[in-house]
mmCIF file of C-alpha atoms in Angstrom:
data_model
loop_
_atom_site.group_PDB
_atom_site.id
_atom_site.type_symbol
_atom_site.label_atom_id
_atom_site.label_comp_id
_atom_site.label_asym_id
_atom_site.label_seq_id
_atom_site.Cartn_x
_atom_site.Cartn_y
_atom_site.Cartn_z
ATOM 1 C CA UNK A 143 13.304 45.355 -30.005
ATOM 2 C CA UNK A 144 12.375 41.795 -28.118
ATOM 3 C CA UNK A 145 10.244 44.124 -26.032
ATOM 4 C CA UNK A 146 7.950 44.785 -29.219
ATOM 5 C CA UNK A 147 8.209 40.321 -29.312
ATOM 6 C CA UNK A 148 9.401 41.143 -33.351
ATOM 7 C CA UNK A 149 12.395 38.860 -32.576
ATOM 8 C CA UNK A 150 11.102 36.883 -29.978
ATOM 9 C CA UNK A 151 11.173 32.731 -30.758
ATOM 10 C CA UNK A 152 7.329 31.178 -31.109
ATOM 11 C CA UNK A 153 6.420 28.291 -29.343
ATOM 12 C CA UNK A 154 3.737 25.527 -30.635
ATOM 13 C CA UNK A 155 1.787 25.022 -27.793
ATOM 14 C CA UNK A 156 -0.565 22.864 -28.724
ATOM 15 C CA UNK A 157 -2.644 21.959 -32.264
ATOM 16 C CA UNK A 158 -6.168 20.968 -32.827
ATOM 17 C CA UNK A 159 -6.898 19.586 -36.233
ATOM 18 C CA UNK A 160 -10.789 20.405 -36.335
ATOM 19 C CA UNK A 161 -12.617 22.999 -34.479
ATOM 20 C CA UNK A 162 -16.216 24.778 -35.252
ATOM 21 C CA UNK A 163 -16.527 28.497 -34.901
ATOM 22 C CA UNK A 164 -20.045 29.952 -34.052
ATOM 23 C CA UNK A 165 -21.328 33.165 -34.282
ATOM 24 C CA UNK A 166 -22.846 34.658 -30.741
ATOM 25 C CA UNK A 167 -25.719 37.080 -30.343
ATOM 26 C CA UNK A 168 -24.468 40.397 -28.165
ATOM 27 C CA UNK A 169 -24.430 39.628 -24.214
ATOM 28 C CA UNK A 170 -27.543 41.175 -22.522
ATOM 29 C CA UNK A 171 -26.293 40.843 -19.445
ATOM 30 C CA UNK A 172 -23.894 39.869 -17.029
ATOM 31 C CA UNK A 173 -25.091 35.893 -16.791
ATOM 32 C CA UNK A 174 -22.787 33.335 -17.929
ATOM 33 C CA UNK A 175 -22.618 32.404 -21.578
ATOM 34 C CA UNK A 176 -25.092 29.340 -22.630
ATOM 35 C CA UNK A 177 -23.098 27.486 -25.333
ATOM 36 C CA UNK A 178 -27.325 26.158 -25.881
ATOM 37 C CA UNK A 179 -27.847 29.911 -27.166
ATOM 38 C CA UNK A 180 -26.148 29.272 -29.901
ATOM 39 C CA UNK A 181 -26.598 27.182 -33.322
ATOM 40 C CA UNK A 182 -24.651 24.263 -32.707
ATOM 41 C CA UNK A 183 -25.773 22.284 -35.389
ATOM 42 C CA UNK A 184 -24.493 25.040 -38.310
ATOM 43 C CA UNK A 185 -21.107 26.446 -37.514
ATOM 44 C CA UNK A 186 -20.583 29.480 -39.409
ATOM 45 C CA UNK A 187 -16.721 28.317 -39.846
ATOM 46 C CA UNK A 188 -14.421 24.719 -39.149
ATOM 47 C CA UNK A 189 -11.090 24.834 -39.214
ATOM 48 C CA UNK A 190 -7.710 23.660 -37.570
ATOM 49 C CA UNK A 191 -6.525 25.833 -34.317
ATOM 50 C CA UNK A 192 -2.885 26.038 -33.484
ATOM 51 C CA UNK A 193 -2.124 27.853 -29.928
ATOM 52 C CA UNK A 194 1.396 29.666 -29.832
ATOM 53 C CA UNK A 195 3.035 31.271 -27.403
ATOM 54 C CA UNK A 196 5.754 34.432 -27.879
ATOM 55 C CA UNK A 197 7.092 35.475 -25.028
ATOM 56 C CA UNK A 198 4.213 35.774 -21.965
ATOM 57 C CA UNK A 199 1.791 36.039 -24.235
ATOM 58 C CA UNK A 200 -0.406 32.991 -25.881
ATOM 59 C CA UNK A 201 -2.328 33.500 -29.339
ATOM 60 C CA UNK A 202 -5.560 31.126 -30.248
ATOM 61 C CA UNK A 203 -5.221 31.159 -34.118
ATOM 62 C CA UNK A 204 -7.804 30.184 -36.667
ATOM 63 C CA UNK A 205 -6.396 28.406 -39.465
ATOM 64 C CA UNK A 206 -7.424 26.943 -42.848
ATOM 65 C CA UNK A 207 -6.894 23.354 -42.741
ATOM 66 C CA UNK A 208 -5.688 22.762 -46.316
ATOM 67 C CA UNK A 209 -3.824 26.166 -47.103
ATOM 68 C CA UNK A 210 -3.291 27.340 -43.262
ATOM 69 C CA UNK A 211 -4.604 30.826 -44.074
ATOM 70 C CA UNK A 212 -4.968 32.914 -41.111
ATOM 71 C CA UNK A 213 -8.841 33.717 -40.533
ATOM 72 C CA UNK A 214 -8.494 34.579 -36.829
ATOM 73 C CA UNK A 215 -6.562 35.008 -33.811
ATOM 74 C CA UNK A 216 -7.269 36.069 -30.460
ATOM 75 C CA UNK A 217 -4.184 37.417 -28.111
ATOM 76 C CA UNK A 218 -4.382 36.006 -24.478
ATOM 77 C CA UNK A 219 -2.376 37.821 -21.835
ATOM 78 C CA UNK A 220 -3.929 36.276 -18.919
ATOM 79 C CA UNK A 221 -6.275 32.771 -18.657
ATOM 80 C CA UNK A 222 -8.929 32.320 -17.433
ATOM 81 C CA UNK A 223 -9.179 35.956 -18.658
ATOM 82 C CA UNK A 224 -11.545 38.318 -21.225
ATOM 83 C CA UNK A 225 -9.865 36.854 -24.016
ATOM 84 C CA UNK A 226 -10.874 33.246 -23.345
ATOM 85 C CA UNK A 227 -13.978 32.404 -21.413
ATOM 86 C CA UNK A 228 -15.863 28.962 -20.772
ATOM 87 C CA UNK A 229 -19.977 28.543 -20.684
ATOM 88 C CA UNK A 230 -21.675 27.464 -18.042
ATOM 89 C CA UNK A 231 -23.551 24.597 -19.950
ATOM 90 C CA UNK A 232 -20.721 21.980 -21.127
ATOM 91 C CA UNK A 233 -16.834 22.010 -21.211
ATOM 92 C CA UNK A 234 -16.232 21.835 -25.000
ATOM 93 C CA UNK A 235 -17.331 25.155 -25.844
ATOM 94 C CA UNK A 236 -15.829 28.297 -24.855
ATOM 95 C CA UNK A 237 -15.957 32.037 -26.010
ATOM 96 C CA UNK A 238 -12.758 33.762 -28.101
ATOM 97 C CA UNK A 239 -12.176 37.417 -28.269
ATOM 98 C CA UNK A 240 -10.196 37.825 -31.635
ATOM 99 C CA UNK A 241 -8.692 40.882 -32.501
ATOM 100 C CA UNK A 242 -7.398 42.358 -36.214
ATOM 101 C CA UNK A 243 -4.331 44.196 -37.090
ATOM 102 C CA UNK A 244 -6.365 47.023 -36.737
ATOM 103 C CA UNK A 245 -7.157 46.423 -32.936
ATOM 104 C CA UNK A 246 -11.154 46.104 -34.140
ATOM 105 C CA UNK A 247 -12.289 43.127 -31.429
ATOM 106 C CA UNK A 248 -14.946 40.567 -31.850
ATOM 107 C CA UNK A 249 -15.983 37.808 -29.393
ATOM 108 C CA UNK A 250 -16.885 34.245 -31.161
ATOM 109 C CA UNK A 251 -17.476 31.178 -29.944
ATOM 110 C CA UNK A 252 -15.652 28.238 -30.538
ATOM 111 C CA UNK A 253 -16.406 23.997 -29.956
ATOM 112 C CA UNK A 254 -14.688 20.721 -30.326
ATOM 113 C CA UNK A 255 -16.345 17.389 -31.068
ATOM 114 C CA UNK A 256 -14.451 15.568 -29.094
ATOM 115 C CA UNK A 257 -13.901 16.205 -25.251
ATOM 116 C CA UNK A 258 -10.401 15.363 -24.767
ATOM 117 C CA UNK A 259 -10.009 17.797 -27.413
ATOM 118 C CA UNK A 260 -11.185 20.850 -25.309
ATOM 119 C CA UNK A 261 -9.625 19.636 -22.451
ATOM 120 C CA UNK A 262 -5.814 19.589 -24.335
ATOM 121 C CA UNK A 263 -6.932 23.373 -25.306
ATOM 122 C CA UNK A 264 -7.174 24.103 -21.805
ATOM 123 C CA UNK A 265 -4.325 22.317 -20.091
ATOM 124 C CA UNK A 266 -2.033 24.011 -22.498
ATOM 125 C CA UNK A 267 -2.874 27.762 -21.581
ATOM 126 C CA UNK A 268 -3.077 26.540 -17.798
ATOM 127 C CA UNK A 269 0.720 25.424 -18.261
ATOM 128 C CA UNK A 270 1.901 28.080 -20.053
ATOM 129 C CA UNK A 271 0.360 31.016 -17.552
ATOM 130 C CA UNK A 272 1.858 28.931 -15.056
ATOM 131 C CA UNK A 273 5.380 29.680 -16.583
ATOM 132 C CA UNK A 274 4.709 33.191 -16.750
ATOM 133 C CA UNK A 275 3.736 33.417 -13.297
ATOM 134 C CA UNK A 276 6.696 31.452 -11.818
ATOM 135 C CA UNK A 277 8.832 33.627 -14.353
ATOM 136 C CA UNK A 278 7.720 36.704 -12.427
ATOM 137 C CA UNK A 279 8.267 35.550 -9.231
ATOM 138 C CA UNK A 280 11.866 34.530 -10.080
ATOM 139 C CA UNK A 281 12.269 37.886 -11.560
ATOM 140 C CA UNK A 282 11.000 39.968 -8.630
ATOM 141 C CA UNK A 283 13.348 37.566 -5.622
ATOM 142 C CA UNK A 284 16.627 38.249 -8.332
ATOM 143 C CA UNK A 285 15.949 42.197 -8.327
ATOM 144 C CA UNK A 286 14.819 42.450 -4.718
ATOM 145 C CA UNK A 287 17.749 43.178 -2.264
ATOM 146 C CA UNK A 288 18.647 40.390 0.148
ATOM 147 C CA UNK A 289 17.562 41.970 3.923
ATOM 148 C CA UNK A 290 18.558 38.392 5.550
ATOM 149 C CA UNK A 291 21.451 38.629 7.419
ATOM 150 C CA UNK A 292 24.614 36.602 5.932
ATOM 151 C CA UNK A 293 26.134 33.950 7.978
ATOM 152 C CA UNK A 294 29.811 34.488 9.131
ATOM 153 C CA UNK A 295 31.692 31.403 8.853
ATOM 154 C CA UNK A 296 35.319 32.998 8.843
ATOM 155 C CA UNK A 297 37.979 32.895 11.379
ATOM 156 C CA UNK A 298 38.482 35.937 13.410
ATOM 157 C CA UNK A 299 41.814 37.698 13.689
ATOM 158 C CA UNK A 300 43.831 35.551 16.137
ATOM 159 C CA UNK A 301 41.213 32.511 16.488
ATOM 160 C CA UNK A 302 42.832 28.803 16.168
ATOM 161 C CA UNK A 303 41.466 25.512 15.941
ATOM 162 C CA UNK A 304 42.289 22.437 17.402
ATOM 163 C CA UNK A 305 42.013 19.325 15.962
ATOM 164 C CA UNK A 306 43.334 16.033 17.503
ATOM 165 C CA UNK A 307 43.793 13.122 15.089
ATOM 166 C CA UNK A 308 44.386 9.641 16.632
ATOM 167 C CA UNK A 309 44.704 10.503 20.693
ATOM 168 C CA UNK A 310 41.601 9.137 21.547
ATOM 169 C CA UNK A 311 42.297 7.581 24.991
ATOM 170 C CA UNK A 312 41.346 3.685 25.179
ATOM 171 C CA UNK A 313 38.227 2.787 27.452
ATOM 172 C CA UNK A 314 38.870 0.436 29.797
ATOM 173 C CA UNK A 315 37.468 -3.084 29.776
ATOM 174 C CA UNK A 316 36.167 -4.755 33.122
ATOM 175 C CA UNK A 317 35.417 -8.011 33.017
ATOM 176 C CA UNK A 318 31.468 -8.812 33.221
ATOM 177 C CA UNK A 319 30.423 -10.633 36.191
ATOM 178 C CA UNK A 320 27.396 -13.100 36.117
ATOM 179 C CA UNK A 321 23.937 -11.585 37.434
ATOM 180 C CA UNK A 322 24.170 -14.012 40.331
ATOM 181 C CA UNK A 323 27.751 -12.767 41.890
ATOM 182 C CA UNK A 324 29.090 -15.918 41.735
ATOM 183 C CA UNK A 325 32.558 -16.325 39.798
ATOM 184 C CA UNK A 326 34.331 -18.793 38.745
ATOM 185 C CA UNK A 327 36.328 -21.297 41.402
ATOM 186 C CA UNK A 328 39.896 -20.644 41.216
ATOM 187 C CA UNK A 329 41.518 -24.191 40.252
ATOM 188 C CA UNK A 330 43.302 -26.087 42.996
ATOM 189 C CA UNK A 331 47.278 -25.571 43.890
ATOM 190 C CA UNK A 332 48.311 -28.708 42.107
ATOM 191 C CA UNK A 333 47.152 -27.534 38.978
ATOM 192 C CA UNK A 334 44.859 -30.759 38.547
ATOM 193 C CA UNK A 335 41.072 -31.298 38.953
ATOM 194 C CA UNK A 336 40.262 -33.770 41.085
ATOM 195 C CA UNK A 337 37.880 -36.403 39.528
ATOM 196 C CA UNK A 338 33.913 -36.679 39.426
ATOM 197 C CA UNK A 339 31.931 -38.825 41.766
ATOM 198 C CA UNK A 340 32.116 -42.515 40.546
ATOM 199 C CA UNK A 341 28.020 -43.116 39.869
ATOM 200 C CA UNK A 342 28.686 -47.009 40.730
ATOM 201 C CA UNK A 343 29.056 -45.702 44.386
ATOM 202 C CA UNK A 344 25.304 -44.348 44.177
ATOM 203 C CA UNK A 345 24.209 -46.850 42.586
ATOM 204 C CA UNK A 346 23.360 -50.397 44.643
ATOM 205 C CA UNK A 347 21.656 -52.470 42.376
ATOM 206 C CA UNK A 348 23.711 -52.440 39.569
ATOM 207 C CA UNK A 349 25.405 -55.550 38.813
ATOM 208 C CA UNK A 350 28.974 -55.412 38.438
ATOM 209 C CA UNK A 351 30.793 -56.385 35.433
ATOM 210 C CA UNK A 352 32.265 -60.076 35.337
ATOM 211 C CA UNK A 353 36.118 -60.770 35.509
ATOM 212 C CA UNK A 354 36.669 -57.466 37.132
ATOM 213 C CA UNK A 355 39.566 -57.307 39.426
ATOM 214 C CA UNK A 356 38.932 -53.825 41.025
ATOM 215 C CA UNK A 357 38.193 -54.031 44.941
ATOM 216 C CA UNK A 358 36.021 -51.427 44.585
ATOM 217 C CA UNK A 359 33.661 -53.626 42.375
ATOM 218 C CA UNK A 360 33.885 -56.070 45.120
ATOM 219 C CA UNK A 361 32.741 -53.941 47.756
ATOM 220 C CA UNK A 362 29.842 -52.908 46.034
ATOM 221 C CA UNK A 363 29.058 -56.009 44.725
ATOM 222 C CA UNK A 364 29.483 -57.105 48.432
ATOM 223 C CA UNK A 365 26.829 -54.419 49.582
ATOM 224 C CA UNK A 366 24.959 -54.817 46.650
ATOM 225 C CA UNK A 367 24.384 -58.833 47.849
ATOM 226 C CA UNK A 368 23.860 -58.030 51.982
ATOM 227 C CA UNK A 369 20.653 -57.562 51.219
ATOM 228 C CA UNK A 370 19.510 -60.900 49.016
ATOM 229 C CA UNK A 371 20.663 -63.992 51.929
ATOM 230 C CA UNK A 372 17.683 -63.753 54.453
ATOM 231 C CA UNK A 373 15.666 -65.111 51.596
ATOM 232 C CA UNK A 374 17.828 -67.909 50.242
ATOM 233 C CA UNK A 375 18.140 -69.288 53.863
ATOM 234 C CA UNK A 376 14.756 -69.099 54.339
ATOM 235 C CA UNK A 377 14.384 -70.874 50.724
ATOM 236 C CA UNK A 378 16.933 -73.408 51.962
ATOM 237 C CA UNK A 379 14.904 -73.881 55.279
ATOM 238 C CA UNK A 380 11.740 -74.242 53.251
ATOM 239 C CA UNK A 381 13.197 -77.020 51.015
ATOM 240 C CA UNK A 382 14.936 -79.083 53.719
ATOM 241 C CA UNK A 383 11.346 -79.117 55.649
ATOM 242 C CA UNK A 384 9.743 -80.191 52.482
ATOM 243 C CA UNK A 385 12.211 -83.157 52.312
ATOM 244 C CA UNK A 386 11.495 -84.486 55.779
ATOM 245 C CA UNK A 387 7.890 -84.409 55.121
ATOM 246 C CA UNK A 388 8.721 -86.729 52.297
ATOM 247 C CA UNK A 389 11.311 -88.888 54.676
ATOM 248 C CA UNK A 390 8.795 -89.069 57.223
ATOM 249 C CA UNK A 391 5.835 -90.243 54.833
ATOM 250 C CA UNK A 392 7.954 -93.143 53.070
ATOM 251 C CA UNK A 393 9.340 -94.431 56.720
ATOM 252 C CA UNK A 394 5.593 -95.293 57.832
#
């Protein structure tokens, strides 16, 4: 009984509210259809088209547009297909095979004044022979017999696992040595560090500080003086001549 599709559920597919139905002369030959051919400027018939779908098969019908009175419809099994056909001169036309109760066929040709139109009429059989295809190929893998071989994940009679949980053995850590290979010095046996360098020993010319009672001050201020009595004696020397001049001038 859903074989014969008299309890199978319909489907809206998709709903045009104005299309123009022309009447074709026969088909001489096998050339593609010229929508140009035909009288595009007098439709023999407007209407509203609603596309269905029941089961795998779509239906194009032809509908009044005030009373929704059936005045064709055209059974598509396959698209593109017989049953629905596009010309070769413009995308808003194509040609409809429409079929009676009777099974008495006719092929018409139908247009849409607007583009976007035609190209909704389209898309929806395109998606909906899409279904039916992926349908059949879901159908055909579920009936054919599964030839891969199966993947045995199961223990064998007498196999064990081993698992160990928390034995991981510790790494040991060396200590990084410097990319020169020198370590550190070990610190002396007294367990103190001897001092750094005074700088005042390095340094000659610095004056030492005044009221300091350190000898070491002393001996640098000492060293630091060695070198500044040639020239007061010679100063000395220089002033005492300079006097006698004077002496000897004031005697004459």
């Amino acid at each position: 009984m859903a074989a014969d599709g008299q309890f199978e559920y319909e489907s809206v597919l998709c709903v045009k509210p104005e299309v123009n139905v022309y009447r074709i002369p026969p088909r001489a030959s096998n050339r593609a259809v010229r929508a140009a051919d035909w009288k595009l400027d007098a439709p023999d018939w407007t209407g509203r088209m609603r596309v269905t779908a029941r089961g795998k098969v779509a239906y194009v019908k032809l509908e009044d547009k005030i009373s929704g009175e059936l005045f064709a419809q055209a059974p598509v099994e396959e698209y593109p297909g017989i049953a629905v056909e596009t010309v070769s001169d413009s995308s808003r036309y194509f040609v409809l095979r429409i079929q009676d109760d009777n099974g008495r066929k006719a092929f018409i040709g139908i247009g849409f004044g607007d583009r976007g139109d035609a190209f909704d009429f389209n898309v929806a059989l395109q998606d909906h022979f899409k279904w039916v295809k992926q349908d059949d190929e879901f159908t055909k893998q579920a009936q054919a017999p599964d030839s891969t071989p199966k993947l045995d994940l199961g223990f064998k009679e007498g196999q064990t696992i081993t698992i160990n949980i928390g034995q991981t053995k510790k790494k040991d850590r060396t200590r990084p040595q410097s990319s020169g290979g020198l370590g550190l010095l070990p610190p002396p046996p007294g367990g103190k560090l001897a001092p750094p360098p005074s700088s005042k020993s390095t340094n000659h010319n610095t004056q030492p500080s005044t009221g300091g009672s350190d000898s070491g001050c002393l001996l640098d201020l000492d060293s630091s003086n060695s070198n500044s009595v040639a020239p007061s004696n010679s100063a000395s020397t220089t002033s005492s001549d300079l006097w006698g001049d004077f002496d000897s001038v004031t005697q004459k």
